[in-house]
Short mmCIF file of C-alpha atoms and ligand atoms in Angstrom, two decimals:
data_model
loop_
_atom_site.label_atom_id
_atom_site.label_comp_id
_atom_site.label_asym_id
_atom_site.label_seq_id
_atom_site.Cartn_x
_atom_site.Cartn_y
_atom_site.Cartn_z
CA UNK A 22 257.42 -53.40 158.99
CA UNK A 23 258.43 -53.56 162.69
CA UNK A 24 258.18 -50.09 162.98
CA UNK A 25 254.48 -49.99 162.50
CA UNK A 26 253.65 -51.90 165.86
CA UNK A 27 254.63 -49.87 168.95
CA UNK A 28 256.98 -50.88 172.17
CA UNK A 29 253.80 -52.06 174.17
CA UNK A 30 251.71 -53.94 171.05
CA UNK A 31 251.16 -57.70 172.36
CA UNK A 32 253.15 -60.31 170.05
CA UNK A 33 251.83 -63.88 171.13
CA UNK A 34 251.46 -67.30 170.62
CA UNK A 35 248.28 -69.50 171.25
CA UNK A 36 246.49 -72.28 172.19
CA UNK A 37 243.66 -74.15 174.07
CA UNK A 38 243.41 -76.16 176.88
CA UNK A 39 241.72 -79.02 174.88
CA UNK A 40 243.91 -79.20 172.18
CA UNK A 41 247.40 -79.54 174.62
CA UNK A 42 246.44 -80.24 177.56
CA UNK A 43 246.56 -84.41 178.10
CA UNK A 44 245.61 -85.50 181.49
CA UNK A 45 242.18 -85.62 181.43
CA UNK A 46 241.44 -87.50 184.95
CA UNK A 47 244.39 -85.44 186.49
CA UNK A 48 242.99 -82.36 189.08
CA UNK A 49 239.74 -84.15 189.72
CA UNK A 50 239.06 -83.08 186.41
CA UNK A 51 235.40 -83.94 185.40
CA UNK A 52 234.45 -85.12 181.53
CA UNK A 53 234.36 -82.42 179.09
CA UNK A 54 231.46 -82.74 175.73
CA UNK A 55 234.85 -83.27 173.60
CA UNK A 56 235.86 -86.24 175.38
CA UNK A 57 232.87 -87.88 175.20
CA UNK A 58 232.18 -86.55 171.29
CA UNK A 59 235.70 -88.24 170.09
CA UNK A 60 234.32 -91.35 171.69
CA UNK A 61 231.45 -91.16 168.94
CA UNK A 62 232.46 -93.25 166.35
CA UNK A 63 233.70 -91.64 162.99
CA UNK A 64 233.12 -88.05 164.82
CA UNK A 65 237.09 -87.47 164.98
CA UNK A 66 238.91 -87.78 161.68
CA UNK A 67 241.69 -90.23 162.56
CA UNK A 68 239.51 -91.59 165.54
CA UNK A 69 241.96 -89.92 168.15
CA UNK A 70 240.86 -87.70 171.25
CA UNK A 71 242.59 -85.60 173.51
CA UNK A 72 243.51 -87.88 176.06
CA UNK A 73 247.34 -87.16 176.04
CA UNK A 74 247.50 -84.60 173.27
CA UNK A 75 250.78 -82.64 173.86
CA UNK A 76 251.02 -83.67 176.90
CA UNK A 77 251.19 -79.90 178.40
CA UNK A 78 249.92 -80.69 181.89
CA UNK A 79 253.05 -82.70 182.86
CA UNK A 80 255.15 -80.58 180.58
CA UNK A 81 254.42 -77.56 182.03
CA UNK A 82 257.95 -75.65 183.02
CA UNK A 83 259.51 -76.61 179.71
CA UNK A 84 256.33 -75.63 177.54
CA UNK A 85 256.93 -72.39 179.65
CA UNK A 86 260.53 -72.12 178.53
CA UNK A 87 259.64 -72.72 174.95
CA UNK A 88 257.50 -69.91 174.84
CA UNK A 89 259.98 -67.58 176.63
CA UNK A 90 262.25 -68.90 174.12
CA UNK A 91 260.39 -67.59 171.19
CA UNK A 92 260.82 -63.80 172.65
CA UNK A 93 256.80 -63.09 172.64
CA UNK A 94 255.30 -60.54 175.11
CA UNK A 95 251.37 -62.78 175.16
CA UNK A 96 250.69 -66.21 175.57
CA UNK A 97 247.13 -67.23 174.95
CA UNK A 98 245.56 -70.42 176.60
CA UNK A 99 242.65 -71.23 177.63
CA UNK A 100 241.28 -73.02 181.13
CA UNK A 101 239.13 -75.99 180.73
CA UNK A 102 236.64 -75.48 183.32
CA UNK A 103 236.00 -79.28 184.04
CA UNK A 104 239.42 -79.36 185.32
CA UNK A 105 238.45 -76.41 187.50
CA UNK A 106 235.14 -77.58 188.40
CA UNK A 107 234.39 -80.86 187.42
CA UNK A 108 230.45 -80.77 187.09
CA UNK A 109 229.98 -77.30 185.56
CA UNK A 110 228.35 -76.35 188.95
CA UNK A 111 229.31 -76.78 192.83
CA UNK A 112 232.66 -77.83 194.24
CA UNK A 113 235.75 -76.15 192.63
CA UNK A 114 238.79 -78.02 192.14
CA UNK A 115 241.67 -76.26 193.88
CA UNK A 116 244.19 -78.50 192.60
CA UNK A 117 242.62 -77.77 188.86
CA UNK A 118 243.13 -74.18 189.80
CA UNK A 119 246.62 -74.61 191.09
CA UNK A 120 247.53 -75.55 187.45
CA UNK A 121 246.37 -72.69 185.83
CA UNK A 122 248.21 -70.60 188.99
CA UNK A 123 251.07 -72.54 187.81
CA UNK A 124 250.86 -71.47 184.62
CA UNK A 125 250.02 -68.03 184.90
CA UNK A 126 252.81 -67.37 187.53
CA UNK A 127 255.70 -69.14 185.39
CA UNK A 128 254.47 -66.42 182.29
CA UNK A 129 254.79 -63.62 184.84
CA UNK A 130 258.35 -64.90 185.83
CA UNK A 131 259.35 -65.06 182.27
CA UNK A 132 257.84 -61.64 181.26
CA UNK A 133 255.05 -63.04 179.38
CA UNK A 134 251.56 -61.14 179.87
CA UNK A 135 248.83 -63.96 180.25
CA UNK A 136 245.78 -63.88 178.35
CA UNK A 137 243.61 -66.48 179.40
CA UNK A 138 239.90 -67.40 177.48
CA UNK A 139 237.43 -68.67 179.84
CA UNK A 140 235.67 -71.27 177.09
CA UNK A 141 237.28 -72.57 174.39
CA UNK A 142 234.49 -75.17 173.90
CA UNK A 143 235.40 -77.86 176.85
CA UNK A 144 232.05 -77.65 178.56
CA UNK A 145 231.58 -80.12 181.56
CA UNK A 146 229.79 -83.16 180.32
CA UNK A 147 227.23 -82.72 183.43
CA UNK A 148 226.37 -79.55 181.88
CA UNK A 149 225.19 -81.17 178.85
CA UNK A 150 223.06 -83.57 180.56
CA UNK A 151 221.25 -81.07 181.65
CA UNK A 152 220.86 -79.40 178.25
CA UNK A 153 224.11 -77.87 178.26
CA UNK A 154 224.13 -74.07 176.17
CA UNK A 155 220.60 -74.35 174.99
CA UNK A 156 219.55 -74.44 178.55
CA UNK A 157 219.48 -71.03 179.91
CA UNK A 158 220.92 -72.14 183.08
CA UNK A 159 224.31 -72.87 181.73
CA UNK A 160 224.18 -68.96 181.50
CA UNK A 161 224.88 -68.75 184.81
CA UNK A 162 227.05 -71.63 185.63
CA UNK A 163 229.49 -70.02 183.02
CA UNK A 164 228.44 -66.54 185.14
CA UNK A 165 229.60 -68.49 188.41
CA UNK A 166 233.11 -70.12 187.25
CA UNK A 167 234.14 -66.65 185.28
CA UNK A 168 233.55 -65.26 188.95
CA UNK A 169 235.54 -67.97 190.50
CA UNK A 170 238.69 -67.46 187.87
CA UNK A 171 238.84 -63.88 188.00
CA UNK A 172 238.75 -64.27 192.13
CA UNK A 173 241.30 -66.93 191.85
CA UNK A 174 243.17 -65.27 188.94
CA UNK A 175 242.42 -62.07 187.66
CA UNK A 176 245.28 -59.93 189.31
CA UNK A 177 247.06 -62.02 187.24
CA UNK A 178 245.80 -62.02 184.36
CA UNK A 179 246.42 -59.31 181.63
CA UNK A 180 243.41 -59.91 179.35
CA UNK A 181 239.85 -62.45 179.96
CA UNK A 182 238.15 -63.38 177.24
CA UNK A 183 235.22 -65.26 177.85
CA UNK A 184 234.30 -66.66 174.56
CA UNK A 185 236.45 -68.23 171.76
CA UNK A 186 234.40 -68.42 168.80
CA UNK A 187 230.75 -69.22 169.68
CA UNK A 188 229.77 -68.89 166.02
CA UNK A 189 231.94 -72.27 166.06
CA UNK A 190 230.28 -73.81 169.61
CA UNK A 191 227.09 -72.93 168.41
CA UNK A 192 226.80 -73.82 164.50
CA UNK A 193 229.52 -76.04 164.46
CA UNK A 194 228.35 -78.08 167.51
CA UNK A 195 225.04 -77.59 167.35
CA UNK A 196 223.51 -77.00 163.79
CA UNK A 197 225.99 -78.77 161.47
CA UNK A 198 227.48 -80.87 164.23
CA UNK A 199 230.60 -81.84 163.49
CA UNK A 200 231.94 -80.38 166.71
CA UNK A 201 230.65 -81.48 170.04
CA UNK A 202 228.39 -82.11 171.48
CA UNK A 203 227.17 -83.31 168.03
CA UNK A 204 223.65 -81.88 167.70
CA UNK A 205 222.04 -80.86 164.52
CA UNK A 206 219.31 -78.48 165.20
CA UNK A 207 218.89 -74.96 163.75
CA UNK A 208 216.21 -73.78 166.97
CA UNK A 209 218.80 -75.40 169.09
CA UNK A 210 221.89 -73.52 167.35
CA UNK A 211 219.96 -70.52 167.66
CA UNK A 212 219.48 -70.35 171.30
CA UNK A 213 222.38 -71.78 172.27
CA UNK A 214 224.53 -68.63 170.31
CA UNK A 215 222.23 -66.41 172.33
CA UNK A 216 222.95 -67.89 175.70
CA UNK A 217 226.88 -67.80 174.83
CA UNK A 218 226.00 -64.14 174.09
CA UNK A 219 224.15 -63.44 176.80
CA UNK A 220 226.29 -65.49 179.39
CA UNK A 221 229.02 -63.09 177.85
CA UNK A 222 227.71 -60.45 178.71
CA UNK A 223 226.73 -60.86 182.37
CA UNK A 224 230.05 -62.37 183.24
CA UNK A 225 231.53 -59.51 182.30
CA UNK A 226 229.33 -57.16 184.50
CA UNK A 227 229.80 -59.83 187.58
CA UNK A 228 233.54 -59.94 187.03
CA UNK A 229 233.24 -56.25 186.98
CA UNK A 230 231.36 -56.14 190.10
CA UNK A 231 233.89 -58.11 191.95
CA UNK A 232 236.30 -55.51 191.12
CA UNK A 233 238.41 -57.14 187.85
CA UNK A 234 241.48 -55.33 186.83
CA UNK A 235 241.85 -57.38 183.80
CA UNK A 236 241.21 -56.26 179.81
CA UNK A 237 237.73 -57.83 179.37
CA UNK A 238 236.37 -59.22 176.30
CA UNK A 239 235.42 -62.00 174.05
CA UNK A 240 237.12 -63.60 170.57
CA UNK A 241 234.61 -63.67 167.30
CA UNK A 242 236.14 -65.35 163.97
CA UNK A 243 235.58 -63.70 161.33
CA UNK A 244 236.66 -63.00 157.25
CA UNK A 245 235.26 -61.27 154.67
CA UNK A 246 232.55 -62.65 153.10
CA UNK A 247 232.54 -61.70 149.39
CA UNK A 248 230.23 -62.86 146.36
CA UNK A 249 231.58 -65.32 144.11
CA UNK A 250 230.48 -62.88 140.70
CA UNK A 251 229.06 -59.20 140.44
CA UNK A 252 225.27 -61.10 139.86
CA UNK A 253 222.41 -59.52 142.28
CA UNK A 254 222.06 -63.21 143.70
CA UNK A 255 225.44 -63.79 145.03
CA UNK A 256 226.19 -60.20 146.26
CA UNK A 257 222.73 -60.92 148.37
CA UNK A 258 224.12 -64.49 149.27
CA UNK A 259 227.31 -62.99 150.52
CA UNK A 260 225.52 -60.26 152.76
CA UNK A 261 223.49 -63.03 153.94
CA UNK A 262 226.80 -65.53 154.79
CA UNK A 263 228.16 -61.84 156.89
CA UNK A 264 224.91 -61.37 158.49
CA UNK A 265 224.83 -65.12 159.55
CA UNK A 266 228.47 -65.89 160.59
CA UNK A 267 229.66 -62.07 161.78
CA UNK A 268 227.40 -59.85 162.43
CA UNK A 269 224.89 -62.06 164.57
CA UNK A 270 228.06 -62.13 166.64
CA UNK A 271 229.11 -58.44 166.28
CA UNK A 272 226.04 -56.44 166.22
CA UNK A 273 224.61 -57.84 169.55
CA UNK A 274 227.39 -56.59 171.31
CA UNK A 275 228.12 -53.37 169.50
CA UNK A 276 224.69 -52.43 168.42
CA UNK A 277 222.70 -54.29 171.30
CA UNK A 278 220.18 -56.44 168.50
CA UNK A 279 220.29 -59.25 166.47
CA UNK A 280 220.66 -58.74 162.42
CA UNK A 281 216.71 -58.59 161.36
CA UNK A 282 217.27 -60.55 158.07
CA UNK A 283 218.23 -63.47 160.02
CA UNK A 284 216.07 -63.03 162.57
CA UNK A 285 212.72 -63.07 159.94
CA UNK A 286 214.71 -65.93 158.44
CA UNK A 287 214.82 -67.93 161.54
CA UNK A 288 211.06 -67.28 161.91
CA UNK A 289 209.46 -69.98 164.41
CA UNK A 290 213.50 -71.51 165.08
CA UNK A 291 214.54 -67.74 166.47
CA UNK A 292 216.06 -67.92 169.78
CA UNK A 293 214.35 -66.76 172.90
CA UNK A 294 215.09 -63.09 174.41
CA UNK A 295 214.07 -62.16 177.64
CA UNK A 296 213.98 -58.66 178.46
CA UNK A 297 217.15 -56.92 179.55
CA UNK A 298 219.22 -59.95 177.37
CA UNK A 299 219.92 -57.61 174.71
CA UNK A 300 220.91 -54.79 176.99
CA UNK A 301 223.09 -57.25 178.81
CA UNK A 302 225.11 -58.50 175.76
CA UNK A 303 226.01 -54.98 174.95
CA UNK A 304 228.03 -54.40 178.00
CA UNK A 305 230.99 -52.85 177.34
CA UNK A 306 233.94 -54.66 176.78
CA UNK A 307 237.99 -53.48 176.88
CA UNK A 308 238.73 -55.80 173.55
CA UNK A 309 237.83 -57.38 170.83
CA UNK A 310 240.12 -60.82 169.88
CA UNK A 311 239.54 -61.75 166.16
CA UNK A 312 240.48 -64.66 164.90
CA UNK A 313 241.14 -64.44 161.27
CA UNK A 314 241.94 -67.38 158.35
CA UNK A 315 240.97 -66.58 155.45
CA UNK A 316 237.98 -64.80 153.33
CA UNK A 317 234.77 -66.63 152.26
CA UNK A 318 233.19 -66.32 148.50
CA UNK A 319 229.97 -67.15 148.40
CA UNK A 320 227.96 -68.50 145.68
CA UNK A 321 223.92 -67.78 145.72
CA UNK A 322 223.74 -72.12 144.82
CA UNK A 323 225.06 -72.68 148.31
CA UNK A 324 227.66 -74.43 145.85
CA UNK A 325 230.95 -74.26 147.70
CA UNK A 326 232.94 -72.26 146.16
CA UNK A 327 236.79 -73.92 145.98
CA UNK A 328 240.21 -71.73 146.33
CA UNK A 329 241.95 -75.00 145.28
CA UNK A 330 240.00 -74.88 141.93
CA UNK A 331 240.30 -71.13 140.95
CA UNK A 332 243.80 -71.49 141.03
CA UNK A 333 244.54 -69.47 143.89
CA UNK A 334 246.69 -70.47 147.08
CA UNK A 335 245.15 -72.47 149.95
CA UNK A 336 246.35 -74.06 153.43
CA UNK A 337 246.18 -78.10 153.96
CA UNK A 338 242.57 -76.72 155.45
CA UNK A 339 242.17 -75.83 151.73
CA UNK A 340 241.23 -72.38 153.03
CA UNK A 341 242.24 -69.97 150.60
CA UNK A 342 245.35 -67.83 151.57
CA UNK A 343 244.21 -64.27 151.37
CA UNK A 344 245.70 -61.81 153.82
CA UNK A 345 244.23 -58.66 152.06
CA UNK A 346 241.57 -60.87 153.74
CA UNK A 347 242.87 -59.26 157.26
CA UNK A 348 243.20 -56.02 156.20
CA UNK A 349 239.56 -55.78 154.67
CA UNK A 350 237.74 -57.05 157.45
CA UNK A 351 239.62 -55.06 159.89
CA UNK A 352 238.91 -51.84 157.84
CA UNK A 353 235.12 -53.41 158.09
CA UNK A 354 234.58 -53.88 161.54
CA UNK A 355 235.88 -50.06 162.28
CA UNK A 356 233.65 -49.00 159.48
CA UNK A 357 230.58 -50.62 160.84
CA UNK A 358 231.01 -49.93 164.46
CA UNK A 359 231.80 -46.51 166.03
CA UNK A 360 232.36 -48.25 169.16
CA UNK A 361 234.68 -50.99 168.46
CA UNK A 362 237.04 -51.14 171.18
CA UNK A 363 240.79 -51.74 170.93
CA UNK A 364 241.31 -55.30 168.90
CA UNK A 365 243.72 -57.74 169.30
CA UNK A 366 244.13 -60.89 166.46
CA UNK A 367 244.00 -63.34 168.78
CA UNK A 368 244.35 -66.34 166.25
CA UNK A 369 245.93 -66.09 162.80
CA UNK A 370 247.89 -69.09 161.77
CA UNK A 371 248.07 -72.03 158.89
CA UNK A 372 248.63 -76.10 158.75
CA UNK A 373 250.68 -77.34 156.15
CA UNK A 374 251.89 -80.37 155.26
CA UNK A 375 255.03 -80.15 156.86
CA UNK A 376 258.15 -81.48 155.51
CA UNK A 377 259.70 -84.24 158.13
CA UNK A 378 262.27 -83.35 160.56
CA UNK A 379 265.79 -83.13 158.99
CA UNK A 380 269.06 -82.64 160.89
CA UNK A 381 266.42 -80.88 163.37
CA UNK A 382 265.06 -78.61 161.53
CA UNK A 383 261.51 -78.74 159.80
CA UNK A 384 261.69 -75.90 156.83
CA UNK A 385 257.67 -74.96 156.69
CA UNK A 386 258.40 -71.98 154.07
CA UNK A 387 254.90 -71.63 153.21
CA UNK A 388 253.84 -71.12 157.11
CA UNK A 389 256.73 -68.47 157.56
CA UNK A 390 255.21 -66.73 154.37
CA UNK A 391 251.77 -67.11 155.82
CA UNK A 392 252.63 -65.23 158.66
CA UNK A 393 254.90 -62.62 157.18
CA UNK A 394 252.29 -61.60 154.78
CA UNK A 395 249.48 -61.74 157.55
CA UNK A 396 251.91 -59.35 159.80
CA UNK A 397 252.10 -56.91 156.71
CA UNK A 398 248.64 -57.06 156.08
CA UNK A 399 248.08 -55.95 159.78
CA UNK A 400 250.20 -53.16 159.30
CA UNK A 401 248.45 -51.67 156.51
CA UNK A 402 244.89 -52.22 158.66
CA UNK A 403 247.25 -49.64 161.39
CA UNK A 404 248.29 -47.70 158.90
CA UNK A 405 244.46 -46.74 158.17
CA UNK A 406 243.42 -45.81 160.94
CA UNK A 407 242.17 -49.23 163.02
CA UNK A 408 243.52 -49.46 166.45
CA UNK A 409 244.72 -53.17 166.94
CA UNK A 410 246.76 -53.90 170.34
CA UNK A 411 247.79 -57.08 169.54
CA UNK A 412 248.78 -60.15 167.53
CA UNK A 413 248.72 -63.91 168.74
CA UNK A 414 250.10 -66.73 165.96
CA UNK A 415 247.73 -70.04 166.44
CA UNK A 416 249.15 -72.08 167.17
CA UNK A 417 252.22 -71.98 169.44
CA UNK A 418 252.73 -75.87 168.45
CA UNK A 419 251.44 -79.01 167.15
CA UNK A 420 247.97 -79.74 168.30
CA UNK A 421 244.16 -81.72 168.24
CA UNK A 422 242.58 -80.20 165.51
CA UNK A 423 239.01 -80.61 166.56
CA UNK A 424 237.34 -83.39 164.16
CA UNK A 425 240.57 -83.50 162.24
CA UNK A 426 242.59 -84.88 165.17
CA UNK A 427 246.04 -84.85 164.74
CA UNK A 428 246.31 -84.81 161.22
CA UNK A 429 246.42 -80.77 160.81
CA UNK A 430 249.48 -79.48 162.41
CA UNK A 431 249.24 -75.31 162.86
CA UNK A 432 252.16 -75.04 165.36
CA UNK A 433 255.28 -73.17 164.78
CA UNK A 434 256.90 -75.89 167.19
CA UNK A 435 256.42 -79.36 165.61
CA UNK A 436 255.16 -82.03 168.33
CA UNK A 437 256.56 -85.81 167.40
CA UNK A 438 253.15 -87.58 169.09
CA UNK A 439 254.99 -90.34 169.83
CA UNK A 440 258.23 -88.57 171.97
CA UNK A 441 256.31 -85.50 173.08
CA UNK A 442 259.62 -84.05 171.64
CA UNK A 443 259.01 -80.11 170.38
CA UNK A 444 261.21 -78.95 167.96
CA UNK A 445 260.60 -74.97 166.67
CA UNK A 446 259.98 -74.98 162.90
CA UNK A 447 261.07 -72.34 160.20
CA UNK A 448 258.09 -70.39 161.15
CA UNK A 449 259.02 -70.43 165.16
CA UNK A 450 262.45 -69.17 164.21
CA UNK A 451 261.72 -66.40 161.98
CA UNK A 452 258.83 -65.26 164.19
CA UNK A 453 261.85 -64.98 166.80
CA UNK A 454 263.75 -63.01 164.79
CA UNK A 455 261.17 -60.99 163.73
CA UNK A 456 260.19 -60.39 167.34
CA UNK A 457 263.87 -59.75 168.61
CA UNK A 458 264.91 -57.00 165.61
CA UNK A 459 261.30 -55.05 166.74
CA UNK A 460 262.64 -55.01 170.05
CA UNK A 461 266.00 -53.18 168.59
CA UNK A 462 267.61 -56.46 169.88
CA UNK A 463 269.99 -58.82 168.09
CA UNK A 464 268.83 -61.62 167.19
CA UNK A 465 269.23 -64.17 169.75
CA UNK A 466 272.00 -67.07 168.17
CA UNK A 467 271.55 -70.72 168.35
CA UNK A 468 268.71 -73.18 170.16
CA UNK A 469 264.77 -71.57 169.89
C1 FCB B 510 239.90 -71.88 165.33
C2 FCB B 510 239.91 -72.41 166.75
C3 FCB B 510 241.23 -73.00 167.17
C4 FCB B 510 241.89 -73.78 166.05
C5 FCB B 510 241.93 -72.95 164.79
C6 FCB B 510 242.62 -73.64 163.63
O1 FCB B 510 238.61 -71.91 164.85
O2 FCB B 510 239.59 -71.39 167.65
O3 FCB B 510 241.01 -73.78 168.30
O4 FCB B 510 241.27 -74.98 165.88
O5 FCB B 510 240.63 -72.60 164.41
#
């Protein structure tokens, strides 16, 4: 299999600053939705928040080394724009900044390309006062700090994406709302995805006008979404499921308009488009990051339809395992767009219940498998004919699993919450094997 991915293909590991960071008041950094949502009572699984989380702020040189230690060529992270400008608008935070310079120049040192994602869903808390993505001003606050970090940053920085998910910020936070800020409203969901969109796409053309060097783009997540039985009703229900969770992301930027079903299904609770939006969103863009999981079967009941229950492998998520699942939807997205640029999988990863630590080690077989298989099925997506640049593991360790908390661990590096003590799993070990015989080394011997 190594022989499928060339010498300059990007091999990474990832994270968010939300999920890692800790140090919440450090930097002059202001309150972020997802501090104040884990505050709401029962909102957070195991009622924790990300106060401390891995602690990566004050851990910052020897996180560095543990990534260098895994032999990738990437690291993904994200910057959590209240801790570079703690009220969404106005005064930036130098010292915020000086972290992520921190960061950014201790990858460089080590080799490591940076790929850095502008929003991973931390949005300053004074933002959301004000309305926060479902007022159309947040557009361009998010149009102003993109500026800032590529000015700050952007020689630096190999790739900027400037979403991660917004099908997640916007139906996740803001129709089901079981992410922050907690809001469930369909209108509201609606606009909000469009502002992401359209804030998307006019960062891109400012950072571009301010002369960016960086590989521009923005992260969707995505799977196949498949009908549960060959009946007219759920082969309609699972176009509708694509429709509403990829291609409302996918065609606005590829094909410059919404999907039309969902659209006339929206009907009064459509967002609003002002002229030149549309034109805006489909700027250009160097990449596409996908973040892939699993597949979705759909059922025309709305009935969830359960992996568990059909027999068929699933994660602790109880998402089914699938990676034909990668290849598929890869094979989709070049089939539907004639102008998909170069993609990179910029999140692919499983949680597990993970066996406790013994004599050091922590033996998560089925996470090693997951990836192995996922790699393969990547190969085979090469092998006909999609160009993908890149492939980033979530998550590089332990982490705060949105509404979960810390309950699902994804990392290939097991965190002990109450030491702050990493120890590389299986999973890390293999993937630095794996990693080391592609680059025609030997395999490095003893510590991760
Ligand atoms: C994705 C998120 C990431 C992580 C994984 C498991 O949806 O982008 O932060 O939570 O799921």
């Amino acid at each position: 299999m190594h022989q499928q991915f060339p010498a300059d293909f990007l091999f990474g590991v990832a994270t968010s600053s939300f999920q890692i960071e800790g140090a919440v008041h450090e930097h002059g950094r202001g309150e972020s939705i997802w501090d104040r949502f884990c505050r709401q009572p029962g909102a957070i699984a195991d009622a924790s928040n990300g106060d401390i989380a891995c602690d990566h702020v004050h851990r910052l040189e020897s996180d560095l080394d543990l990534i260098a230690s895994l032999g990738v060529n990437c690291y993904r992270f994200s910057i959590a724009w209240p801790r570079v400008q703690a009220l969404g608008q106005g005064a930036f935070s130098s010292e915020g900044m000086d972290f992520y310079k921190r960061l950014v120049d201790g990858l460089l040192q080590r080799g490591i390309k940076p790929v850095a994602t502008l929003y991973h869903w931390d949005l300053p808390q004074a933002l959301q006062d004000q309305g926060g993505w479902a007022n159309r001003e947040t557009v361009h606050r998010f149009v102003d700090y993109a500026r800032h970090v590529q000015k700050q940053l952007g020689d630096r920085l190999h790739m900027i994406s400037t979403h991660n998910e917004p099908w997640c910020a916007a139906t996740l936070g803001h129709d089901i709302g079981i992410h922050a800020p907690g809001i469930k409203n369909r209108a509201i969901a609606a606009q909000v995805s469009h502002h992401l969109m359209l804030s998307h796409g006019l960062a891109l053309q400012a950072m571009r006008a301010d002369g960016a060097t960086a590989n521009l783009g923005i992260v969707l997540n995505m799977g196949p979404s498949v009908p549960a039985s060959p009946m007219p009703e759920d082969i309609a229900a699972a176009r509708r499921a694509d429709a509403l969770s990829r291609r409302w992301y996918s065609d606005p930027l590829l094909r410059g308009l919404y999907p039309q079903e969902i659209i006339e299904e929206l009907g009064a609770d459509a967002p609003k488009i002002e002229a030149g939006d549309m034109a805006a969103i489909q700027t250009p863009m160097d990449h596409m990051g996908i973040n892939y999981y699993t597949r979705h079967v759909v059922r025309a009941s709305g009935e969830l339809w359960s992996a568990r229950a059909h027999g068929l492998p699933v994660s602790e998520m109880e998402w089914e395992i699938y990676p034909e699942g990668l290849t598929d939807i890869l094979c989709l997205m070049k089939a539907d767009y004639p102008h998909l640029p170069p993609v990179f999988i910029t999140e692919n990863g499983g949680a597990f219940p993970d066996a406790a630590i013994a004599d050091g080690h922590v033996q998560d077989l089925d996470r090693k498998r997951y990836l192995q298989e996922h790699i393969a099925a990547l190969a085979v997506a090469r092998e006909r004919g999609v160009r993908i640049d890149g492939y980033m593991v979530w998550s590089l360790m332990d982490n705060f699993e949105w509404g979960y908390g810390y309950a699902k661990r994804f990392g290939i590096v097991h965190v002990d919450y109450d030491t702050q003590q990493r120890t590389p799993k299986a999973s890390a070990l293999w993937y630095r094997d794996f990693l080391s015989q592609w680059r025609g080394l030997k395999p490095l011997s003893g510590q991760a």
